[in-house]
Coordinates of C-alpha atoms in Angstrom, one line a residue:
Chain A
M1 CA 0.0 0.0 -0.1
E2 CA 3.1 2.4 0.4
G3 CA 4.2 2.2 -2.9
L4 CA 0.3 2.9 -3.8
Q5 CA 0.4 5.9 -1.9
A6 CA 3.4 7.2 -3.1
L7 CA 1.8 6.8 -6.8
A8 CA -1.2 8.4 -5.9
E9 CA 1.2 11.5 -4.4
L10 CA 3.1 11.5 -7.6
S11 CA -0.2 11.8 -9.5
I12 CA -1.6 14.4 -7.4
A13 CA 1.8 16.8 -7.7
Y14 CA 1.8 16.0 -11.4
S15 CA -1.7 17.0 -12.0
R16 CA -0.9 20.3 -9.7
L17 CA 1.9 21.2 -11.7
T18 CA 0.6 20.5 -15.1
A19 CA -2.5 23.0 -13.9
S20 CA 0.0 25.5 -13.0
P21 CA 2.1 26.7 -16.2
N22 CA 3.4 29.6 -14.3
V23 CA 4.9 27.7 -11.4
C24 CA 6.4 25.3 -13.4
E25 CA 8.1 28.1 -15.1
L26 CA 9.3 29.6 -11.8
L27 CA 10.2 26.2 -10.5
G28 CA 12.3 25.5 -13.6
V29 CA 10.0 22.4 -14.4
G30 CA 9.9 21.8 -18.2
T31 CA 7.8 19.6 -20.3
A32 CA 10.6 16.9 -20.4
L33 CA 10.1 16.2 -16.7
L34 CA 6.3 16.2 -16.8
D35 CA 6.4 14.0 -19.6
R36 CA 8.5 11.5 -17.7
W37 CA 6.4 11.6 -14.9
H38 CA 3.1 11.2 -17.0
D39 CA 4.9 8.4 -18.7
H40 CA 5.8 6.8 -15.4
L41 CA 2.6 7.2 -14.0
V42 CA 0.7 5.6 -17.1
Q43 CA 3.0 2.4 -17.1
E44 CA 2.3 1.9 -13.6
I45 CA -1.3 2.5 -13.6
T46 CA -1.9 0.4 -16.8
R47 CA 0.1 -2.6 -15.3
P48 CA -2.7 -5.4 -15.5
S49 CA -1.8 -6.6 -12.0
M50 CA -2.9 -3.1 -10.9
A51 CA -5.6 -2.1 -13.2
E52 CA -7.3 -5.4 -12.3
L53 CA -7.5 -5.1 -8.7
P54 CA -10.5 -2.6 -8.3
R55 CA -12.6 -5.2 -10.1
K56 CA -11.3 -8.2 -8.2
R57 CA -11.6 -6.4 -4.6
P58 CA -14.1 -3.6 -5.1
V59 CA -14.2 -3.1 -1.3
Q60 CA -10.6 -1.9 -1.6
A61 CA -11.0 -0.5 -5.0
F62 CA -10.5 3.2 -4.1
P63 CA -6.7 3.4 -3.4
Y64 CA -6.1 1.6 -6.6
L65 CA -8.2 3.9 -8.6
L66 CA -7.1 7.1 -7.0
P67 CA -3.9 7.7 -9.5
Y68 CA -6.4 7.2 -12.4
L69 CA -8.9 9.3 -11.0
V70 CA -6.3 12.0 -10.8
L71 CA -4.7 11.8 -14.2
R72 CA -8.2 11.3 -15.8
R73 CA -8.6 15.0 -14.6
T74 CA -5.4 16.0 -16.9
G75 CA -7.4 14.7 -20.0
W76 CA -6.0 11.2 -20.0
T77 CA -8.5 8.3 -20.0
E78 CA -8.2 4.4 -20.3
P79 CA -11.1 2.4 -21.3
F80 CA -10.4 -0.7 -19.0
Y81 CA -10.5 1.9 -15.8
E82 CA -13.6 3.7 -17.4
Q83 CA -15.6 0.4 -17.5
T84 CA -14.3 -0.6 -14.0
L85 CA -15.7 2.6 -12.7
D86 CA -19.1 2.1 -14.3
L87 CA -19.2 -1.5 -12.9
L88 CA -18.3 -0.4 -9.5
R89 CA -20.9 2.1 -9.5
G90 CA -23.4 -0.7 -10.5
W91 CA -22.2 -3.0 -7.4
G92 CA -22.8 0.1 -5.3
F93 CA -19.5 1.3 -4.8
P94 CA -18.1 3.5 -3.5
E95 CA -21.0 4.2 -1.2
A96 CA -21.6 0.8 -0.1
Q97 CA -18.1 0.8 1.6
E98 CA -18.1 2.3 5.2
M99 CA -15.3 4.8 5.8
V100 CA -14.3 7.5 8.3
P101 CA -15.9 10.7 7.4
Y102 CA -12.7 12.3 6.1
R103 CA -12.3 9.4 3.7
E104 CA -15.7 9.7 2.6
L105 CA -14.7 13.0 1.4
D106 CA -11.7 12.1 0.2
V107 CA -13.6 9.5 -2.5
A108 CA -16.2 12.2 -3.1
Y109 CA -13.5 14.9 -3.8
F110 CA -11.4 12.6 -6.4
L111 CA -14.8 11.4 -8.1
A112 CA -16.0 14.7 -8.6
A113 CA -12.6 16.2 -9.6
A114 CA -12.2 13.3 -12.1
G115 CA -15.6 14.2 -13.7
R116 CA -17.1 11.1 -12.4
A117 CA -19.6 12.5 -9.8
D118 CA -21.3 15.5 -8.9
H119 CA -20.8 15.7 -5.3
D120 CA -21.4 18.9 -3.1
L121 CA -18.6 18.2 -0.5
T122 CA -20.2 20.3 2.1
P123 CA -22.3 17.5 3.8
F124 CA -19.1 15.5 3.5
Y125 CA -17.1 18.2 5.3
R126 CA -19.8 18.4 8.1
R127 CA -19.1 15.1 9.4
T128 CA -15.4 15.8 9.4
F129 CA -13.2 16.4 12.6
L130 CA -12.6 20.1 11.6
S131 CA -16.3 20.7 11.2
R132 CA -17.3 19.0 14.7
A133 CA -14.3 19.5 16.9
K134 CA -15.2 22.0 19.6
G135 CA -12.0 22.9 20.8
L136 CA -8.2 23.1 20.0
V137 CA -6.6 20.7 22.5
H138 CA -7.8 17.4 21.6
V139 CA -6.2 16.7 18.3
D140 CA -4.2 13.8 17.8
H141 CA -1.9 12.9 14.7
E142 CA -5.1 10.8 12.9
S143 CA -7.2 14.2 13.6
A144 CA -4.4 16.4 12.4
Y145 CA -4.4 14.5 9.1
S146 CA -8.2 14.7 9.0
I147 CA -7.9 18.5 9.2
T148 CA -5.4 18.7 6.5
H149 CA -7.1 16.5 4.0
T150 CA -10.2 18.2 4.4
I151 CA -9.0 21.6 3.8
L152 CA -7.0 20.2 0.7
Y153 CA -9.9 18.3 -0.6
L154 CA -12.5 21.6 0.1
S155 CA -10.0 23.7 -1.7
D156 CA -9.1 21.3 -4.5
F157 CA -5.5 21.6 -3.1
G158 CA -5.4 25.2 -3.1
A159 CA -6.7 25.9 -6.6
R160 CA -10.1 27.1 -5.3
P161 CA -11.4 29.1 -2.1
V162 CA -12.4 26.9 0.4
P163 CA -16.5 27.1 0.6
L164 CA -17.0 27.6 4.1
T165 CA -18.9 29.9 5.9
D166 CA -16.9 33.0 7.6
S167 CA -17.1 31.5 10.9
E168 CA -16.3 27.9 9.8
L169 CA -13.4 29.7 8.0
D170 CA -12.4 31.6 11.0
R171 CA -12.2 28.5 13.0
A172 CA -10.2 26.3 10.5
R173 CA -7.6 29.4 10.3
V174 CA -7.3 29.2 14.3
M175 CA -7.2 25.5 14.2
V176 CA -4.3 25.5 11.4
A177 CA -2.7 28.3 13.2
C178 CA -2.5 26.2 16.4
L179 CA -1.2 23.3 15.0
V180 CA 1.5 25.1 12.9
V181 CA 3.3 25.6 16.3
H182 CA 2.4 22.5 17.8
Y183 CA 4.1 20.4 15.0
W184 CA 6.9 23.1 14.6
R185 CA 7.7 22.6 18.3
T186 CA 7.5 19.0 18.0
K187 CA 9.7 18.9 15.1
H188 CA 7.1 16.8 13.0
W189 CA 8.2 18.3 9.8
D190 CA 5.3 16.1 8.0
L191 CA 2.5 17.6 9.7
L192 CA 4.1 21.2 9.9
G193 CA 4.4 21.2 6.1
E194 CA 0.8 20.0 5.6
M195 CA -0.3 22.6 8.0
L196 CA 1.7 25.2 6.4
L197 CA 0.2 24.4 3.1
C198 CA -3.4 24.4 4.7
A199 CA -2.6 27.9 6.2
A200 CA -1.4 29.2 2.8
I201 CA -5.0 28.1 1.4
V202 CA -7.1 29.3 4.3
G203 CA -5.0 32.2 5.7
S204 CA -3.5 32.6 9.1
P205 CA -4.3 35.1 11.9
E206 CA -0.8 35.0 12.9
P207 CA 1.1 35.6 9.4
A208 CA 4.3 36.6 11.3
L209 CA 4.4 33.1 13.0
S210 CA 3.7 31.2 9.8
S211 CA 6.5 33.0 8.3
L212 CA 8.7 32.0 10.8
A213 CA 7.4 28.3 10.8
L214 CA 8.0 28.3 7.2
S215 CA 11.7 29.1 7.6
V216 CA 11.9 26.4 10.0
F217 CA 10.3 24.2 7.6
H218 CA 12.7 25.1 4.9
D219 CA 15.8 24.8 7.3
A220 CA 14.8 21.1 8.0
H221 CA 15.1 20.4 4.0
D222 CA 18.3 18.5 2.8
R223 CA 20.9 20.1 0.3
D224 CA 18.9 17.9 -2.3
G225 CA 15.8 19.3 -1.7
S226 CA 14.5 16.6 0.4
V227 CA 12.8 16.5 3.8
A228 CA 12.3 14.0 6.2
G229 CA 8.9 13.7 7.8
R230 CA 10.1 13.5 11.5
A231 CA 13.1 15.1 13.3
E232 CA 14.5 11.4 14.2
A233 CA 14.9 10.5 10.6
E234 CA 16.6 13.7 9.7
T235 CA 19.0 13.0 12.6
E236 CA 19.8 9.6 11.2
I237 CA 20.1 11.0 7.4
A238 CA 22.5 13.6 9.0
A239 CA 24.5 10.9 10.5
S240 CA 24.4 9.1 7.2
R241 CA 23.0 6.0 8.6
L242 CA 20.0 6.0 6.3
R243 CA 21.7 7.7 3.2
Q244 CA 23.1 4.4 2.3
D245 CA 19.7 3.0 2.0
A246 CA 17.8 4.4 -0.9
E247 CA 14.5 2.4 0.2
A248 CA 14.6 4.0 3.9
M249 CA 15.5 7.4 2.5
F250 CA 12.4 7.2 0.2
T251 CA 10.3 6.1 3.0
A252 CA 11.5 8.8 5.2
C253 CA 11.4 11.7 2.8
Y254 CA 9.3 11.0 -0.1
H255 CA 5.6 12.0 1.4
T256 CA 7.2 15.0 3.2
T257 CA 8.9 16.4 -0.1
L258 CA 5.9 16.1 -2.1
V259 CA 3.8 17.9 0.7
S260 CA 7.0 20.7 0.3
L261 CA 6.5 20.8 -3.4
L262 CA 2.6 21.3 -3.2
L263 CA 3.5 24.2 -0.4
A264 CA 5.8 25.7 -3.0
I265 CA 3.4 25.4 -5.8
Q266 CA 0.6 27.3 -3.4
L267 CA 2.9 30.1 -2.3
L268 CA 4.3 30.9 -5.9
Q269 CA 0.8 30.8 -7.3
E270 CA -0.1 33.3 -4.4
G271 CA 2.9 35.2 -5.3
G272 CA 2.5 35.6 -8.7
Chain B
V1 CA -13.8 34.3 35.1
N2 CA -16.1 32.7 37.4
S3 CA -15.2 28.9 36.7
C4 CA -11.5 30.0 37.4
V5 CA -12.3 31.7 41.0
E6 CA -14.5 28.7 41.7
A7 CA -11.9 26.4 40.8
A8 CA -9.5 28.3 43.2
R9 CA -12.2 28.0 45.7
A10 CA -12.3 24.1 45.5
A11 CA -8.9 23.8 45.4
R12 CA -8.7 26.1 48.7
R13 CA -10.9 23.9 50.3
W14 CA -9.0 20.8 49.5
L15 CA -5.8 22.6 50.9
L16 CA -7.4 23.4 53.9
D17 CA -8.8 19.9 54.7
L18 CA -5.5 18.5 53.9
E19 CA -3.2 17.2 56.4
P20 CA 0.7 17.3 55.5
A21 CA 2.8 14.5 56.2
T22 CA 6.0 16.2 55.6
S23 CA 7.7 19.5 55.9
E24 CA 7.6 19.9 52.3
Q25 CA 3.8 19.1 51.7
A26 CA 3.1 21.7 54.5
E27 CA 5.2 24.1 52.5
Y28 CA 3.3 23.5 49.3
R29 CA 0.0 23.7 51.3
A30 CA 1.0 27.1 52.8
L31 CA 2.0 28.5 49.4
G32 CA -1.1 27.2 47.8
L33 CA -3.4 28.5 50.3
S34 CA -2.0 32.2 49.5
L35 CA -2.2 31.5 46.1
A36 CA -5.5 30.7 46.2
E37 CA -6.5 33.8 48.2
S38 CA -5.0 35.9 45.3
A39 CA -6.8 34.0 42.6
I40 CA -10.1 34.4 44.4
D41 CA -9.8 37.8 45.3
G42 CA -7.6 39.3 42.8
E43 CA -5.2 41.2 45.2
P44 CA -1.7 40.9 45.4
N45 CA -0.6 38.4 48.1
A46 CA 0.6 39.5 51.5
V47 CA 3.8 37.6 51.1
Q48 CA 4.6 38.6 47.6
G49 CA 8.0 39.2 47.0
D50 CA 10.9 39.8 44.4
F51 CA 11.4 36.4 43.1
A52 CA 11.5 37.3 39.6
S53 CA 14.2 38.3 37.7
T54 CA 13.9 38.1 33.6
L55 CA 12.9 41.2 32.3
H56 CA 12.6 40.2 28.4
L57 CA 11.0 37.6 26.6
P58 CA 12.6 35.8 23.7
E59 CA 11.6 36.2 20.5
A60 CA 8.9 34.1 18.9
A61 CA 10.9 31.4 17.1
E62 CA 13.3 31.2 20.2
L63 CA 10.1 30.5 22.4
V64 CA 9.0 27.8 20.2
A65 CA 12.2 25.9 19.9
M66 CA 12.7 26.3 23.8
D67 CA 12.9 22.9 25.5
R68 CA 10.3 22.5 28.2
A69 CA 12.6 23.1 31.2
S70 CA 13.5 26.3 29.8
L71 CA 10.0 27.4 29.2
I72 CA 9.1 26.5 32.7
E73 CA 12.2 28.2 34.1
L74 CA 11.0 31.3 32.1
G75 CA 7.5 31.2 33.3
R76 CA 9.0 31.7 37.0
S77 CA 11.5 34.4 36.4
Y78 CA 9.6 36.6 33.9
A79 CA 9.0 39.9 35.5
G80 CA 9.0 42.1 32.4
S81 CA 6.6 44.9 32.3
D82 CA 7.1 46.0 28.5
A83 CA 4.3 44.5 26.2
P84 CA 6.4 41.9 23.9
P85 CA 5.6 42.0 20.2
A86 CA 2.2 40.5 18.9
D87 CA 4.1 37.1 17.3
T88 CA 5.5 36.6 20.8
R89 CA 2.2 36.7 22.6
A90 CA 0.7 34.7 20.0
A91 CA 3.4 32.0 20.4
L92 CA 3.0 31.6 24.3
S93 CA -0.6 31.2 23.9
Y94 CA -0.4 28.4 20.9
L95 CA 2.4 26.9 23.1
A96 CA 0.1 26.6 26.0
L97 CA -2.2 24.7 23.6
S98 CA 0.7 22.7 22.4
Y99 CA 1.8 21.5 25.8
A100 CA -1.9 20.8 26.6
R101 CA -1.9 18.5 23.6
S102 CA 1.0 16.8 24.9
D103 CA -1.1 16.5 28.4
D104 CA 1.9 18.5 30.5
L105 CA -0.5 20.4 33.2
Q106 CA 2.7 21.9 34.6
A107 CA 3.9 23.3 31.4
V108 CA 0.5 24.7 30.5
A109 CA 0.2 26.5 33.8
G110 CA 3.5 28.3 33.6
L111 CA 2.6 29.1 29.8
L112 CA -0.6 30.6 31.1
R113 CA 0.9 32.1 33.7
L114 CA 3.0 34.3 31.1
C115 CA 0.3 34.6 28.8
A116 CA -1.8 36.4 31.8
D117 CA 1.8 38.6 32.3
V118 CA 1.6 39.7 28.9
G119 CA -1.8 40.0 28.1
A120 CA -2.2 37.2 25.3
S121 CA -5.5 36.8 23.2
E122 CA -7.8 35.1 25.7
R123 CA -9.5 34.0 22.7
I124 CA -6.7 31.4 22.2
T125 CA -6.0 31.1 25.6
A126 CA -9.3 29.9 26.7
D127 CA -9.3 26.5 25.7
A128 CA -5.8 26.1 27.2
W129 CA -7.4 27.3 30.4
R130 CA -10.4 25.0 29.6
Y131 CA -8.1 22.2 29.7
V132 CA -6.4 23.3 33.0
L133 CA -9.7 23.3 34.7
D134 CA -10.8 20.3 33.2
Q135 CA -7.7 18.6 35.1
Q136 CA -9.4 19.2 38.4
Q137 CA -10.4 16.5 40.4
L138 CA -13.7 16.4 42.5
D139 CA -11.9 17.1 45.8
G140 CA -10.3 20.3 44.1
S141 CA -6.7 19.3 43.7
F142 CA -5.3 19.7 40.2
G143 CA -3.7 16.7 37.9
L144 CA -5.3 13.6 36.6
L145 CA -2.2 11.7 37.4
S146 CA -3.1 8.3 38.7
A147 CA -2.1 6.2 35.7
E148 CA 1.2 7.7 35.7
L149 CA 1.8 7.3 39.2
V150 CA 0.8 3.6 39.0
I151 CA 3.3 3.2 36.0
L152 CA 5.9 4.7 37.9
E153 CA 5.3 2.9 41.2
R154 CA 5.1 6.1 43.2
T155 CA 3.6 5.7 46.8
D156 CA 3.5 9.2 47.3
V157 CA 0.5 10.6 45.4
L158 CA 0.0 13.6 47.5
T159 CA 3.3 15.6 46.9
P160 CA 2.7 15.4 43.1
R161 CA -0.7 16.4 43.3
L162 CA 0.2 19.4 45.8
A163 CA 3.0 20.5 43.2
M164 CA 0.4 20.4 40.3
T165 CA -2.4 22.3 42.3
V166 CA 0.3 25.1 43.2
E167 CA 1.2 25.3 39.8
V168 CA -2.2 26.0 38.6
L169 CA -3.2 28.2 41.5
W170 CA -0.1 30.2 40.4
A171 CA -1.6 30.5 37.1
L172 CA -5.1 31.3 38.2
A173 CA -3.4 34.2 40.5
A174 CA -1.6 35.6 37.7
K175 CA -5.1 35.3 35.4
S176 CA -6.8 37.3 38.4
G177 CA -4.2 40.0 38.5
A178 CA -2.5 39.2 41.5
G179 CA 0.9 39.2 40.1
R180 CA 4.0 37.7 40.9
L181 CA 4.9 34.5 42.9
P182 CA 5.4 34.7 46.8
S183 CA 9.2 35.2 47.4
A184 CA 9.7 31.9 49.1
A185 CA 8.4 29.8 46.4
G186 CA 11.4 29.9 44.2
A187 CA 13.1 27.1 46.2
L188 CA 9.8 25.4 47.0
I189 CA 8.3 24.8 43.5
P190 CA 10.1 21.7 42.2
A191 CA 13.1 22.1 39.2
P192 CA 11.4 21.6 35.9
G193 CA 11.0 17.9 35.4
A194 CA 11.4 16.9 39.2
S195 CA 7.7 16.8 39.9
Q196 CA 6.9 15.9 35.9
I197 CA 4.7 13.2 35.8
N198 CA 3.5 13.4 32.5
V199 CA 6.3 13.5 30.1
D200 CA 6.0 15.8 27.3
G201 CA 5.5 14.1 24.3
G202 CA 4.3 11.0 25.9
P203 CA 1.1 10.9 24.2
D204 CA 1.5 10.9 20.5
M205 CA -0.2 13.9 19.8

């Protein structure tokens, strides 16, 4: 599942970049690189062993479909997957599968973004942690990821304003600002990156603190541009214990590095 | 405000009923009662002294990077009167919430004391205060420490609870506007970590 998640995240970064040519130019990302990513994604997605799985196991289908749904948005379609999506709908999926609310939002968002459904995301949002939590203290890691995913889906990863009321948006801003400081203090770079991305999307009641946290997050990056999810991994990399092990480095850095890329895209879009 | 005063009254009742078994507990009790009075009436305490010595707060980034022991020490020694920058005040209130997430009552109480001193936004600190008040036992003492004490095989349950209660009463006194710690308390309040039961970062939040 780890490789699958990595593929899905790469497809999201690819989709975000292809939709932002001005940012690509600022980042020096040329069409050659994007074409290479596209070819890699298509190659992985069309592998029969992956493409057949959603039909074989409809209850577990969504993670296997996600990279395709993201790529579909960029204009690429594949007949076998299209047929699979029709079959799944006929079998009652994804609605039949029970999920936590932010995962329901996840499915609704990606299906809608891919043009395979027409969901109003608001009712899904109302069942999530971000909507229901009444305080700022009792937030664990899982809840924090729920918050960031909720904001990312509602905002189409920063491409559109979050469709919340003023008071809901205000609460979201305060929640995110609090969690920026929390994950900065606890050196949880993965969640700090996600929270900074969300702060860039919804705004921050404390922009000066967000800027400081952004500098800290930037400083956590390695010279090659990667960033480890947790400070402990960062220490091990610095001591070269992980550096020799490509797979371990990938596991330690891949997700947070992509978050960092999405954050850069968001900030560059805002800036220009 | 009412709930804070009620909490201080309940803590005072617990302290009044308490029969200290050691001189340390007796000193805690006396200090706690003194702070409870200040928290309830909002007046500076009769035994208030000049314990504090730190006049300027570090900048926001330094505060967030500070380890817990240094933060608690800062909370005890700060006596500045200049209003710090807005980001410093915000950092203090967000840190109070952050330590609440780590279930660290001692650190939260110290940070709320600083928040009260610098006039941090009550909108943010309200949730940290709610966390603190939610740690009050039915008997009026502060700290939900039972599980940790069992794990640590501590037989003396009273002293840690007294220490936590004094920390919270000190914060409540600061919130009420009563000002600084009585002078004798510097030596009495355990060094950061000494009375720490809930290890920061223990709950993975």
